[in-house]
Amino acid sequence: MKYLTDKTWWQHLGKTMKYSLHVCTHPFDGFWDLTNEKRGSLAAANIFVFASVLVEILRITLTSFMFVRINMENFNALIVLMRILLPIFLWVVANWGLTTLMDGKGRMRDIYMAVGYALVPSIFINTIMIILSQVITFEEGAVYWFLSVFSIAWTGVLILVGMMMIHDYSMGKTILSSLLTIIGMGIMVFVFVVFFSLISDTIAYFLSLYRELLFRFI
């Protein structure tokens, strides 16, 4: 991996990560330049995605018990990882497949980059929420819950604008494609569940058949 020792690569990564601040505050031209002017990078998007996972794990484990109640014996970081990565994967695949049929201009990597950059506000706000939960009382919790809702809303708006700019859609078409994408995600989950259910039933059938044969002939 030569890029690990390539100073130019690290400088470019730093610039593309810093550019996320412009995307968050100026999303329309920010997302346009992100892909069309090559001001974003997959490496930066990957960092933001995994930073989002890390901050979510820290939020669950370090936030005051007044705001997050969790039994640490049942806590599983892998579940948190999948809770973030799986929706991103489903969104990227479903949106790419759908917008390909709707004359969308964005490639799969563009969609993923847009989602990754859209997560930046939640990373900062959730970090603030972790610290804030240690110094405010339960009666002052309205600030905490406001930040929680604001983080989700900001990220949602950024994703919507990101899809609009990279696919070169109108707002109406963006909302329609996003709703259809959510439906597509649901269909994908349903197909996966049915598929794995059939695989599980098939394996269980052959195991029971194997046991029956052993019981009869041995």
PDB file of C-alpha atoms in Angstrom:
ATOM      1  CA  MET A   1       0.000   0.000   0.000  1.00  0.00           C
ATOM      2  CA  LYS A   2       2.188   2.777  -1.311  1.00  0.00           C
ATOM      3  CA  TYR A   3      -0.349   5.466  -0.528  1.00  0.00           C
ATOM      4  CA  LEU A   4       0.275   4.987   3.212  1.00  0.00           C
ATOM      5  CA  THR A   5       3.663   6.594   2.742  1.00  0.00           C
ATOM      6  CA  ASP A   6       2.535   9.021   0.051  1.00  0.00           C
ATOM      7  CA  LYS A   7       2.459  12.514   1.510  1.00  0.00           C
ATOM      8  CA  THR A   8       0.391  13.805  -1.406  1.00  0.00           C
ATOM      9  CA  TRP A   9      -2.301  11.199  -0.741  1.00  0.00           C
ATOM     10  CA  TRP A  10      -2.554  12.196   2.916  1.00  0.00           C
ATOM     11  CA  GLN A  11      -2.771  15.875   1.975  1.00  0.00           C
ATOM     12  CA  HIS A  12      -5.571  15.094  -0.475  1.00  0.00           C
ATOM     13  CA  LEU A  13      -7.368  13.067   2.192  1.00  0.00           C
ATOM     14  CA  GLY A  14      -7.100  15.973   4.611  1.00  0.00           C
ATOM     15  CA  LYS A  15      -8.565  18.373   2.047  1.00  0.00           C
ATOM     16  CA  THR A  16     -11.468  16.060   1.201  1.00  0.00           C
ATOM     17  CA  MET A  17     -12.253  15.575   4.892  1.00  0.00           C
ATOM     18  CA  LYS A  18     -12.086  19.312   5.557  1.00  0.00           C
ATOM     19  CA  TYR A  19     -14.414  19.838   2.590  1.00  0.00           C
ATOM     20  CA  SER A  20     -17.134  18.014   4.555  1.00  0.00           C
ATOM     21  CA  LEU A  21     -17.634  21.197   6.603  1.00  0.00           C
ATOM     22  CA  HIS A  22     -18.510  23.073   3.418  1.00  0.00           C
ATOM     23  CA  VAL A  23     -20.874  20.281   2.374  1.00  0.00           C
ATOM     24  CA  CYS A  24     -22.698  20.467   5.721  1.00  0.00           C
ATOM     25  CA  THR A  25     -23.180  24.240   5.568  1.00  0.00           C
ATOM     26  CA  HIS A  26     -23.570  24.700   1.799  1.00  0.00           C
ATOM     27  CA  PRO A  27     -25.098  21.381   0.704  1.00  0.00           C
ATOM     28  CA  PHE A  28     -26.326  22.357  -2.768  1.00  0.00           C
ATOM     29  CA  ASP A  29     -23.043  23.485  -4.268  1.00  0.00           C
ATOM     30  CA  GLY A  30     -21.159  21.279  -1.797  1.00  0.00           C
ATOM     31  CA  PHE A  31     -22.620  18.002  -3.061  1.00  0.00           C
ATOM     32  CA  TRP A  32     -22.374  19.162  -6.659  1.00  0.00           C
ATOM     33  CA  ASP A  33     -18.657  19.851  -6.327  1.00  0.00           C
ATOM     34  CA  LEU A  34     -18.205  16.711  -4.230  1.00  0.00           C
ATOM     35  CA  THR A  35     -18.577  14.494  -7.283  1.00  0.00           C
ATOM     36  CA  ASN A  36     -18.464  16.740 -10.337  1.00  0.00           C
ATOM     37  CA  GLU A  37     -15.374  18.675  -9.252  1.00  0.00           C
ATOM     38  CA  LYS A  38     -13.836  15.645  -7.495  1.00  0.00           C
ATOM     39  CA  ARG A  39     -13.603  17.462  -4.163  1.00  0.00           C
ATOM     40  CA  GLY A  40     -14.621  14.398  -2.202  1.00  0.00           C
ATOM     41  CA  SER A  41     -13.021  10.984  -1.800  1.00  0.00           C
ATOM     42  CA  LEU A  42     -14.084   7.446  -0.965  1.00  0.00           C
ATOM     43  CA  ALA A  43     -11.400   7.304   1.718  1.00  0.00           C
ATOM     44  CA  ALA A  44     -12.935  10.304   3.507  1.00  0.00           C
ATOM     45  CA  ALA A  45     -16.431   8.808   3.157  1.00  0.00           C
ATOM     46  CA  ASN A  46     -15.175   5.538   4.674  1.00  0.00           C
ATOM     47  CA  ILE A  47     -13.666   7.429   7.605  1.00  0.00           C
ATOM     48  CA  PHE A  48     -16.921   9.282   8.221  1.00  0.00           C
ATOM     49  CA  VAL A  49     -18.952   6.070   8.101  1.00  0.00           C
ATOM     50  CA  PHE A  50     -16.746   4.242  10.575  1.00  0.00           C
ATOM     51  CA  ALA A  51     -16.419   7.360  12.741  1.00  0.00           C
ATOM     52  CA  SER A  52     -20.215   7.374  12.871  1.00  0.00           C
ATOM     53  CA  VAL A  53     -20.156   3.747  14.064  1.00  0.00           C
ATOM     54  CA  LEU A  54     -17.510   4.515  16.703  1.00  0.00           C
ATOM     55  CA  VAL A  55     -19.341   7.586  18.010  1.00  0.00           C
ATOM     56  CA  GLU A  56     -22.605   5.616  18.195  1.00  0.00           C
ATOM     57  CA  ILE A  57     -20.891   2.917  20.260  1.00  0.00           C
ATOM     58  CA  LEU A  58     -19.443   5.591  22.546  1.00  0.00           C
ATOM     59  CA  ARG A  59     -22.824   7.321  22.777  1.00  0.00           C
ATOM     60  CA  ILE A  60     -24.502   4.119  23.925  1.00  0.00           C
ATOM     61  CA  THR A  61     -21.798   3.165  26.413  1.00  0.00           C
ATOM     62  CA  LEU A  62     -20.732   6.562  27.790  1.00  0.00           C
ATOM     63  CA  THR A  63     -23.940   8.613  27.805  1.00  0.00           C
ATOM     64  CA  SER A  64     -25.405   9.195  31.253  1.00  0.00           C
ATOM     65  CA  PHE A  65     -27.883   6.519  32.366  1.00  0.00           C
ATOM     66  CA  MET A  66     -30.529   9.269  32.606  1.00  0.00           C
ATOM     67  CA  PHE A  67     -30.706   9.421  28.813  1.00  0.00           C
ATOM     68  CA  VAL A  68     -29.562   6.002  27.619  1.00  0.00           C
ATOM     69  CA  ARG A  69     -30.372   2.881  29.558  1.00  0.00           C
ATOM     70  CA  ILE A  70     -28.633  -0.270  28.419  1.00  0.00           C
ATOM     71  CA  ASN A  71     -27.725  -3.588  29.958  1.00  0.00           C
ATOM     72  CA  MET A  72     -24.007  -3.817  29.224  1.00  0.00           C
ATOM     73  CA  GLU A  73     -24.175  -7.610  29.567  1.00  0.00           C
ATOM     74  CA  ASN A  74     -26.328  -7.663  26.429  1.00  0.00           C
ATOM     75  CA  PHE A  75     -24.432  -4.956  24.567  1.00  0.00           C
ATOM     76  CA  ASN A  76     -22.949  -6.089  21.261  1.00  0.00           C
ATOM     77  CA  ALA A  77     -20.810  -3.681  19.245  1.00  0.00           C
ATOM     78  CA  LEU A  78     -21.328  -5.854  16.152  1.00  0.00           C
ATOM     79  CA  ILE A  79     -25.064  -5.178  16.285  1.00  0.00           C
ATOM     80  CA  VAL A  80     -24.381  -1.438  16.448  1.00  0.00           C
ATOM     81  CA  LEU A  81     -22.009  -1.809  13.493  1.00  0.00           C
ATOM     82  CA  MET A  82     -24.641  -3.587  11.411  1.00  0.00           C
ATOM     83  CA  ARG A  83     -27.350  -1.152  12.515  1.00  0.00           C
ATOM     84  CA  ILE A  84     -25.446   1.608  10.736  1.00  0.00           C
ATOM     85  CA  LEU A  85     -23.683  -0.185   7.895  1.00  0.00           C
ATOM     86  CA  LEU A  86     -26.650  -2.290   6.760  1.00  0.00           C
ATOM     87  CA  PRO A  87     -29.022   0.671   6.137  1.00  0.00           C
ATOM     88  CA  ILE A  88     -26.214   2.476   4.282  1.00  0.00           C
ATOM     89  CA  PHE A  89     -25.587  -0.595   2.114  1.00  0.00           C
ATOM     90  CA  LEU A  90     -29.293  -1.064   1.410  1.00  0.00           C
ATOM     91  CA  TRP A  91     -29.778   2.636   0.604  1.00  0.00           C
ATOM     92  CA  VAL A  92     -26.810   2.766  -1.772  1.00  0.00           C
ATOM     93  CA  VAL A  93     -27.797  -0.381  -3.659  1.00  0.00           C
ATOM     94  CA  ALA A  94     -31.533   0.383  -3.784  1.00  0.00           C
ATOM     95  CA  ASN A  95     -31.034   4.017  -4.767  1.00  0.00           C
ATOM     96  CA  TRP A  96     -28.499   3.151  -7.449  1.00  0.00           C
ATOM     97  CA  GLY A  97     -30.710   0.438  -8.921  1.00  0.00           C
ATOM     98  CA  LEU A  98     -33.777   2.671  -8.895  1.00  0.00           C
ATOM     99  CA  THR A  99     -32.178   5.872 -10.192  1.00  0.00           C
ATOM    100  CA  THR A 100     -30.533   3.934 -13.013  1.00  0.00           C
ATOM    101  CA  LEU A 101     -34.085   3.391 -14.294  1.00  0.00           C
ATOM    102  CA  MET A 102     -35.009   7.023 -13.617  1.00  0.00           C
ATOM    103  CA  ASP A 103     -32.166   8.636 -15.576  1.00  0.00           C
ATOM    104  CA  GLY A 104     -30.142   9.399 -12.469  1.00  0.00           C
ATOM    105  CA  LYS A 105     -26.581  10.546 -13.136  1.00  0.00           C
ATOM    106  CA  GLY A 106     -25.032   9.377  -9.891  1.00  0.00           C
ATOM    107  CA  ARG A 107     -22.849   6.287  -9.762  1.00  0.00           C
ATOM    108  CA  MET A 108     -22.878   3.871  -6.832  1.00  0.00           C
ATOM    109  CA  ARG A 109     -19.669   5.403  -5.460  1.00  0.00           C
ATOM    110  CA  ASP A 110     -21.220   8.894  -5.709  1.00  0.00           C
ATOM    111  CA  ILE A 111     -24.266   7.789  -3.711  1.00  0.00           C
ATOM    112  CA  TYR A 112     -22.059   6.210  -1.062  1.00  0.00           C
ATOM    113  CA  MET A 113     -19.860   9.301  -0.830  1.00  0.00           C
ATOM    114  CA  ALA A 114     -22.910  11.546  -0.446  1.00  0.00           C
ATOM    115  CA  VAL A 115     -24.248   9.395   2.402  1.00  0.00           C
ATOM    116  CA  GLY A 116     -20.839   9.285   4.072  1.00  0.00           C
ATOM    117  CA  TYR A 117     -20.439  13.068   3.982  1.00  0.00           C
ATOM    118  CA  ALA A 118     -24.033  13.524   5.168  1.00  0.00           C
ATOM    119  CA  LEU A 119     -23.140  11.677   8.396  1.00  0.00           C
ATOM    120  CA  VAL A 120     -20.659  14.355   9.502  1.00  0.00           C
ATOM    121  CA  PRO A 121     -23.206  16.474  11.481  1.00  0.00           C
ATOM    122  CA  SER A 122     -24.334  13.417  13.448  1.00  0.00           C
ATOM    123  CA  ILE A 123     -20.717  12.620  14.325  1.00  0.00           C
ATOM    124  CA  PHE A 124     -20.136  16.070  15.817  1.00  0.00           C
ATOM    125  CA  ILE A 125     -23.542  16.419  17.452  1.00  0.00           C
ATOM    126  CA  ASN A 126     -23.489  12.937  19.016  1.00  0.00           C
ATOM    127  CA  THR A 127     -20.054  13.689  20.433  1.00  0.00           C
ATOM    128  CA  ILE A 128     -21.438  16.877  21.983  1.00  0.00           C
ATOM    129  CA  MET A 129     -24.405  14.905  23.341  1.00  0.00           C
ATOM    130  CA  ILE A 130     -22.091  12.434  25.093  1.00  0.00           C
ATOM    131  CA  ILE A 131     -20.298  15.272  26.880  1.00  0.00           C
ATOM    132  CA  LEU A 132     -23.488  17.208  27.552  1.00  0.00           C
ATOM    133  CA  SER A 133     -25.213  14.208  29.144  1.00  0.00           C
ATOM    134  CA  GLN A 134     -22.554  14.229  31.885  1.00  0.00           C
ATOM    135  CA  VAL A 135     -23.185  17.806  32.980  1.00  0.00           C
ATOM    136  CA  ILE A 136     -26.961  18.369  32.662  1.00  0.00           C
ATOM    137  CA  THR A 137     -29.766  17.105  34.836  1.00  0.00           C
ATOM    138  CA  PHE A 138     -32.754  15.070  33.709  1.00  0.00           C
ATOM    139  CA  GLU A 139     -34.936  18.203  33.946  1.00  0.00           C
ATOM    140  CA  GLU A 140     -32.618  19.897  31.462  1.00  0.00           C
ATOM    141  CA  GLY A 141     -32.831  16.911  29.127  1.00  0.00           C
ATOM    142  CA  ALA A 142     -34.876  18.846  26.565  1.00  0.00           C
ATOM    143  CA  VAL A 143     -31.566  20.179  25.222  1.00  0.00           C
ATOM    144  CA  TYR A 144     -30.267  16.639  24.796  1.00  0.00           C
ATOM    145  CA  TRP A 145     -33.380  15.424  22.991  1.00  0.00           C
ATOM    146  CA  PHE A 146     -33.449  18.535  20.790  1.00  0.00           C
ATOM    147  CA  LEU A 147     -29.881  17.835  19.681  1.00  0.00           C
ATOM    148  CA  SER A 148     -30.819  14.220  18.991  1.00  0.00           C
ATOM    149  CA  VAL A 149     -33.731  15.197  16.732  1.00  0.00           C
ATOM    150  CA  PHE A 150     -31.722  18.006  15.131  1.00  0.00           C
ATOM    151  CA  SER A 151     -28.897  15.590  14.292  1.00  0.00           C
ATOM    152  CA  ILE A 152     -31.276  13.169  12.558  1.00  0.00           C
ATOM    153  CA  ALA A 153     -33.061  15.973  10.703  1.00  0.00           C
ATOM    154  CA  TRP A 154     -29.815  17.600   9.506  1.00  0.00           C
ATOM    155  CA  THR A 155     -28.434  14.292   8.277  1.00  0.00           C
ATOM    156  CA  GLY A 156     -31.740  13.484   6.539  1.00  0.00           C
ATOM    157  CA  VAL A 157     -31.798  16.837   4.758  1.00  0.00           C
ATOM    158  CA  LEU A 158     -28.191  16.414   3.652  1.00  0.00           C
ATOM    159  CA  ILE A 159     -28.906  12.968   2.229  1.00  0.00           C
ATOM    160  CA  LEU A 160     -31.931  14.339   0.370  1.00  0.00           C
ATOM    161  CA  VAL A 161     -29.978  17.266  -1.071  1.00  0.00           C
ATOM    162  CA  GLY A 162     -27.068  14.959  -1.861  1.00  0.00           C
ATOM    163  CA  MET A 163     -29.295  12.651  -3.899  1.00  0.00           C
ATOM    164  CA  MET A 164     -30.795  15.671  -5.637  1.00  0.00           C
ATOM    165  CA  MET A 165     -27.451  17.090  -6.717  1.00  0.00           C
ATOM    166  CA  ILE A 166     -25.611  13.931  -7.725  1.00  0.00           C
ATOM    167  CA  HIS A 167     -28.547  12.638  -9.779  1.00  0.00           C
ATOM    168  CA  ASP A 168     -29.382  16.111 -11.130  1.00  0.00           C
ATOM    169  CA  TYR A 169     -33.022  15.757 -10.075  1.00  0.00           C
ATOM    170  CA  SER A 170     -35.676  18.292  -9.147  1.00  0.00           C
ATOM    171  CA  MET A 171     -36.733  18.288  -5.493  1.00  0.00           C
ATOM    172  CA  GLY A 172     -40.010  16.563  -6.355  1.00  0.00           C
ATOM    173  CA  LYS A 173     -38.257  13.776  -8.248  1.00  0.00           C
ATOM    174  CA  THR A 174     -35.711  13.455  -5.443  1.00  0.00           C
ATOM    175  CA  ILE A 175     -38.436  12.974  -2.824  1.00  0.00           C
ATOM    176  CA  LEU A 176     -40.202  10.443  -5.063  1.00  0.00           C
ATOM    177  CA  SER A 177     -37.008   8.485  -5.727  1.00  0.00           C
ATOM    178  CA  SER A 178     -36.143   8.558  -2.007  1.00  0.00           C
ATOM    179  CA  LEU A 179     -39.554   7.159  -1.051  1.00  0.00           C
ATOM    180  CA  LEU A 180     -39.196   4.463  -3.706  1.00  0.00           C
ATOM    181  CA  THR A 181     -35.687   3.761  -2.414  1.00  0.00           C
ATOM    182  CA  ILE A 182     -37.072   3.170   1.089  1.00  0.00           C
ATOM    183  CA  ILE A 183     -39.659   0.793  -0.391  1.00  0.00           C
ATOM    184  CA  GLY A 184     -36.855  -0.921  -2.318  1.00  0.00           C
ATOM    185  CA  MET A 185     -34.868  -1.306   0.905  1.00  0.00           C
ATOM    186  CA  GLY A 186     -37.882  -2.957   2.513  1.00  0.00           C
ATOM    187  CA  ILE A 187     -38.233  -5.348  -0.427  1.00  0.00           C
ATOM    188  CA  MET A 188     -34.541  -6.235  -0.239  1.00  0.00           C
ATOM    189  CA  VAL A 189     -34.812  -6.991   3.476  1.00  0.00           C
ATOM    190  CA  PHE A 190     -37.915  -9.120   2.833  1.00  0.00           C
ATOM    191  CA  VAL A 191     -36.137 -11.077   0.086  1.00  0.00           C
ATOM    192  CA  PHE A 192     -33.082 -11.613   2.303  1.00  0.00           C
ATOM    193  CA  VAL A 193     -35.247 -12.814   5.200  1.00  0.00           C
ATOM    194  CA  VAL A 194     -37.207 -15.197   2.969  1.00  0.00           C
ATOM    195  CA  PHE A 195     -33.997 -16.479   1.367  1.00  0.00           C
ATOM    196  CA  PHE A 196     -32.244 -17.182   4.654  1.00  0.00           C
ATOM    197  CA  SER A 197     -35.439 -18.661   6.069  1.00  0.00           C
ATOM    198  CA  LEU A 198     -35.593 -21.093   3.147  1.00  0.00           C
ATOM    199  CA  ILE A 199     -31.904 -21.935   3.559  1.00  0.00           C
ATOM    200  CA  SER A 200     -32.429 -22.509   7.285  1.00  0.00           C
ATOM    201  CA  ASP A 201     -35.474 -24.711   6.681  1.00  0.00           C
ATOM    202  CA  THR A 202     -33.602 -26.684   3.998  1.00  0.00           C
ATOM    203  CA  ILE A 203     -30.638 -27.290   6.303  1.00  0.00           C
ATOM    204  CA  ALA A 204     -32.972 -28.284   9.143  1.00  0.00           C
ATOM    205  CA  TYR A 205     -34.792 -30.720   6.814  1.00  0.00           C
ATOM    206  CA  PHE A 206     -31.605 -32.475   5.691  1.00  0.00           C
ATOM    207  CA  LEU A 207     -30.319 -32.622   9.261  1.00  0.00           C
ATOM    208  CA  SER A 208     -33.533 -34.249  10.437  1.00  0.00           C
ATOM    209  CA  LEU A 209     -33.392 -36.631   7.467  1.00  0.00           C
ATOM    210  CA  TYR A 210     -29.799 -37.508   8.322  1.00  0.00           C
ATOM    211  CA  ARG A 211     -30.708 -38.180  11.960  1.00  0.00           C
ATOM    212  CA  GLU A 212     -33.650 -40.335  10.870  1.00  0.00           C
ATOM    213  CA  LEU A 213     -31.419 -42.409   8.589  1.00  0.00           C
ATOM    214  CA  LEU A 214     -28.890 -42.849  11.396  1.00  0.00           C
ATOM    215  CA  PHE A 215     -31.656 -43.930  13.763  1.00  0.00           C
ATOM    216  CA  ARG A 216     -32.997 -46.541  11.298  1.00  0.00           C
ATOM    217  CA  PHE A 217     -29.781 -48.069   9.996  1.00  0.00           C
ATOM    218  CA  ILE A 218     -27.349 -47.766  12.873  1.00  0.00           C
TER     219      ILE A 218
END
